[in-house]
Short mmCIF file of C-alpha atoms in Angstrom, two decimals:
data_model
loop_
_atom_site.label_atom_id
_atom_site.label_comp_id
_atom_site.label_asym_id
_atom_site.label_seq_id
_atom_site.Cartn_x
_atom_site.Cartn_y
_atom_site.Cartn_z
CA MET A 22 0.00 0.00 0.00
CA LYS A 23 1.24 3.45 -0.84
CA GLN A 24 2.32 5.53 2.13
CA PRO A 25 0.70 8.93 2.60
CA ASP A 26 3.10 11.64 1.56
CA PRO A 27 3.85 13.81 4.63
CA SER A 28 4.52 16.78 2.38
CA SER A 29 1.15 16.72 0.60
CA ILE A 30 0.06 20.18 -0.39
CA VAL A 31 -3.13 22.12 0.12
CA ARG A 32 -4.12 25.40 -1.35
CA LEU A 33 -5.44 27.94 1.12
CA ARG A 34 -6.94 31.36 1.21
CA VAL A 35 -6.07 32.89 4.58
CA THR A 36 -6.96 36.17 6.25
CA GLY A 37 -5.37 37.96 9.18
CA THR A 38 -3.70 41.12 10.32
CA PRO A 39 -0.58 42.36 8.53
CA VAL A 40 1.46 41.27 11.57
CA GLU A 41 0.05 37.75 11.38
CA ALA A 42 0.65 37.62 7.65
CA MET A 43 4.28 38.64 8.06
CA GLU A 44 4.71 36.11 10.84
CA LEU A 45 3.54 33.41 8.45
CA LEU A 46 5.92 34.55 5.70
CA ARG A 47 8.83 34.50 8.13
CA ALA A 48 7.92 31.13 9.58
CA ILE A 49 7.16 29.26 6.37
CA PRO A 50 8.53 29.77 2.88
CA VAL A 51 5.47 30.43 0.75
CA GLU A 52 4.71 32.29 -2.42
CA ALA A 53 1.76 34.41 -1.41
CA ARG A 54 -0.52 35.33 -4.30
CA ARG A 55 -3.56 37.49 -4.78
CA VAL A 56 -2.67 39.52 -1.72
CA ILE A 57 -5.48 41.91 -0.83
CA GLU A 58 -5.38 44.41 2.02
CA ARG A 59 -8.77 45.63 3.17
CA GLU A 60 -9.91 47.23 6.41
CA GLY A 61 -6.75 46.28 8.27
CA GLN A 62 -6.90 42.66 7.12
CA VAL A 63 -4.69 40.86 4.63
CA THR A 64 -6.06 38.05 2.48
CA MET A 65 -3.73 35.89 0.44
CA ASP A 66 -3.60 32.60 -1.40
CA ILE A 67 -0.83 30.19 -0.52
CA PHE A 68 0.25 26.62 -1.02
CA VAL A 69 1.46 24.88 2.12
CA GLU A 70 2.15 21.40 3.32
CA ARG A 71 -0.90 19.92 5.00
CA ALA A 72 1.21 19.30 8.09
CA LEU A 73 1.54 23.06 8.61
CA LEU A 74 -2.16 23.80 9.04
CA ASP A 75 -1.82 23.74 12.80
CA LYS A 76 0.98 26.27 12.65
CA ILE A 77 -1.16 28.62 10.57
CA ASN A 78 -3.96 28.31 13.07
CA ALA A 79 -1.54 28.98 15.91
CA ILE A 80 -0.37 32.19 14.25
CA GLY A 81 -3.99 33.33 14.28
CA LEU A 82 -4.68 33.46 10.57
CA HIS A 83 -8.17 32.44 9.55
CA ILE A 84 -8.42 29.81 6.83
CA ASP A 85 -11.17 31.04 4.49
CA LYS A 86 -10.90 28.31 1.92
CA LEU A 87 -9.04 25.04 1.65
CA ILE A 88 -8.80 23.34 -1.72
CA ASP A 89 -7.90 19.70 -1.89
CA THR A 90 -6.23 19.42 -5.25
CA ARG A 91 -6.43 15.62 -5.09
CA ASP A 92 -10.19 15.85 -5.51
CA PRO A 93 -10.88 13.75 -8.62
CA ARG A 94 -13.54 16.22 -9.79
CA ARG A 95 -10.76 18.71 -10.46
CA ARG A 96 -9.33 16.49 -13.14
CA ASP A 97 -12.33 17.21 -15.36
CA LEU A 98 -11.55 20.94 -15.28
CA ALA A 99 -8.18 20.46 -16.92
CA PRO A 100 -8.00 17.12 -18.72
CA VAL A 101 -4.70 15.56 -19.68
CA GLY A 102 -4.20 13.86 -23.04
CA GLU A 103 -3.80 10.13 -23.22
CA GLY A 104 -1.38 8.41 -25.53
CA ASN A 105 0.79 10.51 -27.81
CA ARG A 106 -0.66 13.17 -30.07
CA PHE A 107 2.74 13.73 -31.67
CA GLY A 108 3.58 10.28 -32.92
CA GLY A 109 3.32 9.00 -36.46
CA GLY A 110 4.33 12.18 -38.21
CA ARG A 111 1.99 14.47 -36.27
CA PHE A 112 3.59 17.61 -34.87
CA PRO A 113 2.48 20.71 -32.92
CA GLN A 114 0.84 23.26 -35.19
CA GLY A 115 1.03 26.28 -32.88
CA LEU A 116 -1.99 28.41 -32.02
CA GLY A 117 -1.04 31.46 -34.07
CA GLU A 118 -2.55 31.80 -37.53
CA LEU A 119 -0.65 32.47 -40.71
CA GLU A 120 -1.98 35.28 -42.88
CA ARG A 121 -0.49 35.57 -46.32
CA GLU A 122 0.97 39.00 -46.98
CA GLY A 123 0.59 41.12 -50.07
CA MET B 12 -5.95 22.96 -27.21
CA GLU B 13 -8.44 20.48 -25.80
CA LYS B 14 -6.23 18.67 -23.31
CA TYR B 15 -2.92 19.33 -21.61
CA TYR B 16 0.12 17.44 -22.84
CA ASN B 17 1.17 14.42 -20.88
CA THR B 18 4.91 14.07 -20.32
CA GLN B 19 5.40 11.56 -23.10
CA GLU B 20 3.85 13.79 -25.73
CA ALA B 21 5.57 16.92 -24.42
CA GLU B 22 8.89 15.21 -25.17
CA ALA B 23 7.53 13.80 -28.42
CA ALA B 24 6.50 17.30 -29.49
CA VAL B 25 10.10 18.50 -29.37
CA LEU B 26 11.31 15.59 -31.47
CA ALA B 27 8.39 15.96 -33.88
CA LEU B 28 9.23 19.62 -34.50
CA GLU B 29 12.83 18.66 -35.25
CA GLN B 30 11.59 16.02 -37.68
CA GLN B 31 9.17 18.40 -39.39
CA TYR B 32 11.63 21.30 -39.69
CA PRO B 33 15.10 19.70 -39.92
CA ALA B 34 16.76 22.77 -41.42
CA LEU B 35 15.51 25.05 -38.65
CA ALA B 36 15.25 22.98 -35.51
CA LYS B 37 17.56 20.60 -33.69
CA ALA B 38 16.66 18.67 -30.58
CA ILE B 39 19.21 18.76 -27.78
CA ALA B 40 19.39 15.77 -25.45
CA LEU B 41 20.07 17.09 -21.95
CA PRO B 42 22.74 15.12 -20.11
CA LYS B 43 21.07 14.29 -16.79
CA LEU B 44 18.28 11.76 -16.41
CA THR B 45 15.57 12.50 -13.87
CA ALA B 46 15.04 10.37 -10.77
CA SER B 47 12.62 8.17 -12.73
CA GLY B 48 15.11 7.85 -15.60
CA LYS B 49 13.53 10.29 -18.06
CA GLN B 50 15.60 11.95 -20.76
CA SER B 51 14.79 15.61 -21.38
CA HIS B 52 15.17 17.56 -24.61
CA ALA B 53 15.41 21.19 -25.59
CA LEU B 54 14.89 22.56 -29.08
CA HIS B 55 17.40 24.82 -30.81
CA LEU B 56 15.87 27.08 -33.46
CA SER B 57 18.22 28.72 -35.94
CA THR B 58 18.46 29.70 -39.58
CA ASP B 59 22.23 29.20 -39.47
CA PHE B 60 23.48 26.76 -36.88
CA ALA B 61 27.12 27.49 -37.73
CA ALA B 62 26.80 31.23 -37.12
CA LYS B 63 26.45 30.95 -33.32
CA CYS B 64 24.14 33.95 -33.00
CA PRO B 65 23.30 35.42 -29.61
CA VAL B 66 20.78 33.14 -27.96
CA VAL B 67 17.50 33.60 -26.11
CA VAL B 68 16.87 30.65 -23.76
CA ILE B 69 13.28 29.92 -22.72
CA ILE B 70 12.54 27.25 -20.12
CA ALA B 71 9.20 26.06 -18.76
CA ALA B 72 7.46 23.61 -16.45
CA VAL B 73 10.13 23.81 -13.77
CA HIS B 74 7.30 23.18 -11.33
CA GLY B 75 5.21 20.06 -11.64
CA ASN B 76 1.93 21.88 -11.05
CA GLU B 77 2.48 24.57 -13.68
CA TRP B 78 1.37 22.67 -16.72
CA GLY B 79 0.63 25.34 -19.28
CA GLY B 80 4.13 26.76 -19.53
CA CYS B 81 5.15 23.65 -21.40
CA GLU B 82 2.32 24.18 -23.87
CA ILE B 83 3.32 27.83 -24.33
CA ALA B 84 6.94 26.90 -25.04
CA ILE B 85 6.06 24.18 -27.55
CA ASN B 86 3.46 26.25 -29.35
CA VAL B 87 5.60 29.37 -29.64
CA ALA B 88 8.34 27.21 -31.18
CA ALA B 89 5.81 25.70 -33.58
CA ASP B 90 4.49 29.13 -34.55
CA VAL B 91 7.95 30.54 -35.27
CA LEU B 92 8.90 27.47 -37.30
CA LYS B 93 5.76 27.46 -39.41
CA THR B 94 6.15 31.20 -40.13
CA LEU B 95 9.74 30.71 -41.24
CA SER B 96 8.68 27.78 -43.43
CA ALA B 97 5.62 29.35 -45.03
CA PRO B 98 5.75 29.01 -48.81
CA ALA B 99 4.85 32.69 -49.24
CA PRO B 100 5.60 35.57 -46.86
CA SER B 101 3.00 35.35 -44.12
CA SER B 102 2.29 37.23 -40.93
CA LEU B 103 1.95 35.36 -37.65
CA VAL B 104 -1.36 36.42 -36.14
CA TYR B 105 -2.63 36.25 -32.56
CA GLY B 106 -6.02 37.96 -32.65
CA PRO B 107 -5.40 41.63 -33.35
CA LYS B 108 -1.62 41.24 -32.92
CA LYS B 109 0.38 40.53 -36.07
CA PHE B 110 4.05 39.85 -36.54
CA LYS B 111 5.05 40.50 -40.14
CA SER B 112 7.02 37.83 -41.93
CA HIS B 113 10.10 40.04 -42.04
CA GLU B 114 9.97 40.48 -38.26
CA ILE B 115 10.10 36.73 -37.65
CA HIS B 116 12.74 36.18 -40.32
CA GLY B 117 14.66 39.17 -38.95
CA LEU B 118 14.54 37.76 -35.43
CA LEU B 119 16.02 34.43 -36.48
CA ALA B 120 18.63 36.16 -38.62
CA ARG B 121 19.96 37.85 -35.48
CA ARG B 122 19.11 35.43 -32.69
CA ASP B 123 18.87 31.73 -32.04
CA LEU B 124 16.13 30.47 -29.74
CA VAL B 125 16.72 27.58 -27.37
CA ILE B 126 13.49 26.30 -25.86
CA PHE B 127 13.36 23.77 -23.03
CA PRO B 128 9.62 23.12 -22.57
CA LEU B 129 9.59 20.54 -19.80
CA VAL B 130 12.34 20.91 -17.23
CA ASN B 131 10.65 18.77 -14.57
CA PRO B 132 8.89 15.82 -16.23
CA ASP B 133 8.76 13.72 -13.07
CA GLY B 134 6.92 16.43 -11.15
CA ARG B 135 4.48 16.95 -14.00
CA GLU B 136 3.84 13.26 -14.39
CA PHE B 137 3.07 12.94 -10.68
CA ALA B 138 0.79 15.99 -10.70
CA GLN B 139 -1.06 14.63 -13.74
CA THR B 140 -1.60 11.19 -12.23
CA PRO B 141 -5.24 10.68 -11.20
CA GLY B 142 -5.60 10.74 -7.45
CA GLU B 143 -2.22 12.33 -6.86
CA ASP B 144 -1.51 15.90 -5.87
CA ARG B 145 -2.18 18.31 -8.75
CA SER B 146 -0.37 21.01 -6.81
CA TRP B 147 2.87 19.01 -6.75
CA ARG B 148 5.59 21.59 -7.35
CA LYS B 149 8.87 19.79 -6.74
CA ASN B 150 10.69 17.08 -8.64
CA ARG B 151 10.50 13.49 -7.39
CA ARG B 152 13.82 13.14 -5.65
CA PRO B 153 13.50 10.00 -3.53
CA PRO B 154 13.24 10.43 0.24
CA LEU B 155 16.28 9.95 2.42
CA VAL B 156 14.34 7.48 4.56
CA ASP B 157 11.40 5.23 3.74
CA GLY B 158 8.18 7.19 3.92
CA GLY B 159 10.01 10.51 4.15
CA PRO B 160 9.25 13.59 2.11
CA VAL B 161 9.92 13.53 -1.61
CA GLY B 162 11.29 16.14 -3.93
CA VAL B 163 13.16 19.40 -4.33
CA ASP B 164 11.92 22.75 -5.64
CA ILE B 165 14.07 23.18 -8.75
CA ASN B 166 13.55 26.93 -8.65
CA ARG B 167 15.28 27.13 -5.27
CA ASN B 168 18.11 24.73 -6.17
CA PHE B 169 20.44 27.03 -8.15
CA ASP B 170 23.53 28.21 -6.35
CA LEU B 171 22.68 31.88 -5.87
CA LEU B 172 22.65 32.56 -2.12
CA PHE B 173 21.88 28.93 -1.40
CA ASN B 174 23.10 29.51 2.14
CA LEU B 175 20.00 30.91 3.79
CA ALA B 176 22.13 32.52 6.51
CA ALA B 177 22.80 35.17 3.87
CA PHE B 178 19.27 36.47 4.51
CA ASP B 179 17.80 38.51 7.32
CA PRO B 180 16.08 36.02 9.66
CA LEU B 181 13.24 38.50 10.08
CA ALA B 182 12.59 38.73 6.34
CA PRO B 183 10.13 36.42 4.57
CA SER B 184 11.74 33.02 4.13
CA PRO B 185 13.46 32.77 0.71
CA ALA B 186 13.38 28.97 0.39
CA GLY B 187 12.50 25.83 2.29
CA ALA B 188 15.39 24.41 4.30
CA THR B 189 13.76 21.07 5.12
CA PRO B 190 12.60 18.27 2.80
CA GLN B 191 9.03 18.63 4.08
CA SER B 192 8.76 22.07 2.53
CA HIS B 193 6.85 22.71 -0.69
CA TYR B 194 9.81 25.00 -1.51
CA TYR B 195 12.65 22.71 -0.39
CA GLN B 196 15.94 23.98 -1.79
CA GLY B 197 17.56 20.54 -1.81
CA PRO B 198 20.60 19.09 -0.05
CA GLY B 199 23.00 21.28 -1.98
CA PRO B 200 23.17 23.72 -4.88
CA PHE B 201 22.65 22.09 -8.28
CA SER B 202 21.93 18.78 -6.54
CA GLU B 203 19.07 17.93 -8.89
CA PRO B 204 19.37 16.61 -12.44
CA GLU B 205 16.70 19.04 -13.66
CA THR B 206 18.73 21.99 -12.33
CA ALA B 207 21.91 20.58 -13.85
CA ASN B 208 20.19 20.33 -17.23
CA VAL B 209 19.34 24.03 -17.18
CA VAL B 210 22.92 24.87 -16.20
CA ASP B 211 24.20 22.63 -18.97
CA LEU B 212 22.06 24.48 -21.48
CA LEU B 213 23.51 27.83 -20.42
CA ASN B 214 27.03 26.40 -20.51
CA SER B 215 26.45 24.87 -23.94
CA PHE B 216 25.32 28.20 -25.38
CA PRO B 217 27.89 30.71 -24.13
CA SER B 218 26.40 33.34 -26.44
CA THR B 219 23.17 33.33 -24.43
CA GLY B 220 22.14 36.89 -23.70
CA TRP B 221 18.61 36.45 -22.41
CA PHE B 222 16.91 33.87 -20.22
CA ILE B 223 13.17 33.53 -19.58
CA ASP B 224 11.55 31.05 -17.17
CA LEU B 225 7.79 30.48 -17.56
CA HIS B 226 5.65 30.06 -14.43
CA CYS B 227 1.94 30.46 -13.80
CA THR B 228 0.72 32.74 -11.03
CA GLY B 229 0.42 35.91 -13.02
CA PRO B 230 -0.17 38.05 -14.79
CA GLU B 231 3.33 39.53 -14.63
CA ILE B 232 6.86 39.52 -16.01
CA ARG B 233 9.67 40.00 -13.52
CA TYR B 234 13.43 40.22 -13.75
CA ALA B 235 16.55 40.19 -11.61
CA TRP B 236 16.86 40.63 -8.77
CA SER B 237 14.59 38.53 -6.60
CA ILE B 238 17.05 38.21 -3.73
CA ASP B 239 16.69 41.85 -2.71
CA GLU B 240 15.98 45.31 -4.00
CA ALA B 241 18.43 46.52 -6.63
CA GLY B 242 20.99 49.18 -5.74
CA ALA B 243 24.08 50.98 -7.01
CA ASN B 244 26.60 50.10 -4.28
CA THR B 245 28.98 47.57 -5.83
CA ALA B 246 30.09 46.32 -2.41
CA GLN B 247 26.58 45.10 -1.67
CA ASN B 248 26.55 41.98 -3.77
CA PHE B 249 25.70 38.33 -3.32
CA MET B 250 29.37 37.33 -3.12
CA ASN B 251 30.16 39.56 -0.15
CA PRO B 252 29.79 37.67 3.16
CA LEU B 253 30.00 40.93 5.12
CA PHE B 254 26.31 41.41 4.39
CA ASN B 255 25.17 37.97 5.46
CA GLY B 256 22.08 38.19 7.62
CA GLN B 257 21.01 41.47 6.04
CA ARG B 258 19.48 40.43 2.74
CA GLY B 259 15.83 40.04 1.86
CA SER B 260 14.30 42.81 3.95
CA ILE B 261 12.68 45.93 2.59
CA GLY B 262 15.18 48.78 2.99
CA GLY B 263 18.78 48.41 4.11
CA TYR B 264 20.85 46.10 1.93
CA GLN B 265 20.37 46.44 -1.82
CA GLU B 266 21.84 44.01 -4.34
CA PHE B 267 24.13 45.74 -6.82
CA LEU B 268 22.63 45.95 -10.30
CA ASN B 269 24.34 47.53 -13.27
CA GLY B 270 22.20 50.50 -14.29
CA THR B 271 22.40 49.68 -17.99
CA ASP B 272 21.19 46.15 -17.34
CA ALA B 273 18.35 47.41 -15.18
CA THR B 274 17.21 49.77 -17.90
CA GLU B 275 17.42 47.07 -20.57
CA MET B 276 15.49 44.50 -18.53
CA ALA B 277 12.77 47.05 -17.84
CA ARG B 278 12.59 47.96 -21.53
CA LEU B 279 12.28 44.37 -22.69
CA ALA B 280 9.70 43.58 -20.01
CA LYS B 281 7.60 46.53 -21.17
CA ARG B 282 7.76 45.23 -24.73
CA PHE B 283 6.48 41.86 -23.49
CA VAL B 284 3.65 43.57 -21.62
CA ALA B 285 2.66 45.63 -24.67
CA ASP B 286 2.53 42.65 -27.01
CA VAL B 287 0.62 40.48 -24.53
CA ALA B 288 -1.94 43.28 -24.12
CA ALA B 289 -2.29 43.63 -27.88
CA VAL B 290 -3.83 40.15 -28.12
CA ARG B 291 -6.84 40.50 -25.76
CA ASN B 292 -6.04 43.42 -23.53
CA VAL B 293 -4.81 41.50 -20.48
CA ALA B 294 -2.62 43.81 -18.39
CA TYR B 295 0.58 42.16 -17.16
CA LEU B 296 2.67 43.86 -14.49
CA SER B 297 6.42 44.23 -14.88
CA GLY B 298 9.30 45.04 -12.57
CA PRO B 299 11.99 43.44 -10.43
CA GLY B 300 11.20 40.05 -8.91
CA PHE B 301 11.82 41.19 -5.34
CA VAL B 302 8.36 42.75 -5.16
CA ASN B 303 7.05 39.18 -4.82
CA ALA B 304 9.15 38.62 -1.67
CA PRO B 305 12.76 37.44 -1.53
CA THR B 306 13.66 34.13 -3.11
CA SER B 307 16.99 32.35 -3.27
CA GLY B 308 18.34 29.89 -5.80
CA THR B 309 15.98 30.85 -8.62
CA SER B 310 16.81 30.26 -12.27
CA HIS B 311 16.44 33.83 -13.53
CA ASP B 312 18.60 35.34 -10.78
CA TYR B 313 21.16 32.56 -11.27
CA ALA B 314 21.28 33.21 -15.02
CA TYR B 315 21.94 36.89 -14.39
CA SER B 316 24.44 36.24 -11.59
CA ARG B 317 26.74 34.05 -13.66
CA HIS B 318 28.79 36.84 -15.21
CA ARG B 319 29.20 38.53 -11.84
CA HIS B 320 30.42 35.30 -10.30
CA ASP B 321 32.70 34.44 -13.23
CA PRO B 322 33.63 37.40 -15.44
CA ARG B 323 34.61 35.03 -18.24
CA LEU B 324 30.94 34.23 -18.78
CA GLY B 325 28.67 36.40 -20.86
CA ARG B 326 26.00 38.53 -19.28
CA VAL B 327 22.54 36.97 -19.35
CA LEU B 328 19.53 39.15 -18.60
CA GLY B 329 17.23 37.01 -16.45
CA PHE B 330 13.41 37.13 -16.56
CA TYR B 331 10.51 35.07 -15.36
CA VAL B 332 6.95 35.20 -16.58
CA GLU B 333 3.99 34.38 -14.38
CA TRP B 334 1.33 33.80 -16.99
CA GLY B 335 -2.42 33.68 -16.54
CA GLN B 336 -4.77 35.43 -14.21
CA ILE B 337 -4.87 33.65 -10.92
CA SER B 338 -7.57 35.95 -9.55
CA THR B 339 -9.95 34.83 -12.28
CA ARG B 340 -9.15 31.20 -11.70
CA ASN B 341 -9.59 31.50 -7.95
CA ASP B 342 -13.10 32.74 -8.34
CA THR B 343 -14.08 29.45 -9.89
CA GLY B 344 -12.01 27.53 -7.40
CA PRO B 345 -9.57 25.69 -9.63
CA ASP B 346 -5.88 25.12 -9.07
CA ASP B 347 -2.98 26.10 -11.29
CA GLN B 348 -4.36 24.68 -14.51
CA PRO B 349 -6.84 26.88 -16.33
CA PRO B 350 -9.46 25.07 -18.40
CA PRO B 351 -8.06 24.28 -21.86
CA ALA B 352 -10.12 26.96 -23.64
CA GLU B 353 -8.67 29.66 -21.39
CA MET B 354 -5.21 28.12 -21.56
CA SER B 355 -5.35 28.39 -25.35
CA GLU B 356 -5.94 32.12 -25.07
CA ILE B 357 -3.09 32.42 -22.58
CA ILE B 358 -0.80 30.55 -24.96
CA LYS B 359 -1.59 33.04 -27.72
CA GLU B 360 -1.03 36.15 -25.63
CA VAL B 361 2.15 34.92 -23.96
CA SER B 362 3.49 33.70 -27.31
CA ALA B 363 3.00 37.22 -28.64
CA GLY B 364 4.78 38.65 -25.62
CA LEU B 365 7.71 36.28 -25.92
CA ILE B 366 8.14 36.90 -29.64
CA GLY B 367 7.91 40.64 -29.11
CA LEU B 368 10.49 40.52 -26.35
CA CYS B 369 12.84 38.45 -28.52
CA ILE B 370 12.44 40.86 -31.44
CA ALA B 371 13.28 43.76 -29.13
CA THR B 372 16.58 42.23 -28.02
#
C-alpha cells in the first residue's frame, strides 16, 4: 500500500492582520498570491504542506478556503491527453494563424 | 488545445518539431536523467546553426503543477517554425496582434532560440496522475528514509545565495530548508538533475544573452533581482559575506545591479507587456522580482548572476513570466491549470509577448 506523503500540499486562502501575515511569511517559505489588504486585514492565497495547518492556526490566521487538489472532480476541469498526439508524423501546429501578406 | 500534454507527448513534441523542420530545428538531449530515468530535450531554433548567434533561452514547467508553460513553449516554437517555413511571406497572427514575416525572419537572422519546454517531467507526471496531488511543485527526488518527504523545488536549487544565513532572519523566508517544505531547496546547490540540465544548457550556449523562465501565477513579467531590491553600491553583492544576515528585507541592503542592465530588462519587459496586451487586452505587471518577496536559488537570478560570479561568462539578462490570471481562476475555485479553452488564449497572448520581447533584443 502506498504511504501517505507527509509533504502533501493544500491550497489555502487565509486572512489575518498584517502582523500575522508577516509572521507566516517568516515562519514558512510560501509564495503568497492574490494579496489583498482591506480594512486592516490581509487576504492571500498560498500553497502549504498539510502538516503546517496547525501552525497557521496557531499564528492566528483564519483559513477562508481550503482546496484539496487531489479531488478527482478537479481532473475534469483540466483534462490531460492520453497516448501521444505527436507520434506517427503528427507535430504541434502552434496556435497562431498564418496570414499571407501582399 | 483540448487537453494538456502528458509528459510523453511533451517530449515527443520537441522531437516531432525537429523532424518536421530539420533545417531550422535541432533537438538537444540534456545530459542528466531524472530520478525516474527520463531523458529531457530542448529545441534549438536557428536559420544558421554554424553562425552561433546570440541566444534567447526559454525554459518552462520547472514546477510540476504549472502545466501550461510547457504548452506555451512548444506552441511558440511551432508558430515561429511554421512562419519561417511558409511558402509565401506570411504574418503570424494572434487575434489583433500581427508579426510580419520580415519580423520573424529578422529575429532568427539575429538570434537563435533555445526552448526547453519541460524541465521537470517527473513532477508533471506525478501531478497529472489521477488521485495524486495536482499542486505538486517539486521534482520526485527519492526520500532519504522510507516514507520521508519527496522532492526538491528546482527553482530554489540554483547556487545563488543557497546559504540561507545570507538572509535577514526577520525577512520572509526565501526557500525551504527542510525536505518537508513545498519549496525545499535541496541538499546542496545544483543537486538535482533538472537543475543541472538548465545549467548545462547555459554552458552549452555561451552566447546566451537572455533567459526567460515560464511560471503560472500571473499576470506579470519580472526580472533580476529577486534576492533583494536593486541598488548601485557595488560592495553590496551576493558574493560579499559581510552582508550575510542582512538580505531580503525591505530597505537596508540592496543588491548591486548595473544601471544599464536594469534599464534594458525594464525595456524588454515593457515590450512583453505591450505585445501580450495587444492580443486580448490583459494587463501584465512588470518590474523586479523582489516585489514578490525574496527568493533564493531561482533560475532567472542565477542566469543573471553568472557573469558577476565568473567574469569570463557572458552577461545573461534574467526574466521570469507568471502567466495567466490567478484571480480569475480563484473565483471558480480551480488550481494552477486553467481550463483548456482559457489556456489556449493564454498561450496566444504569452506567445505574442515572448516573440515581441525576442524581437526587441
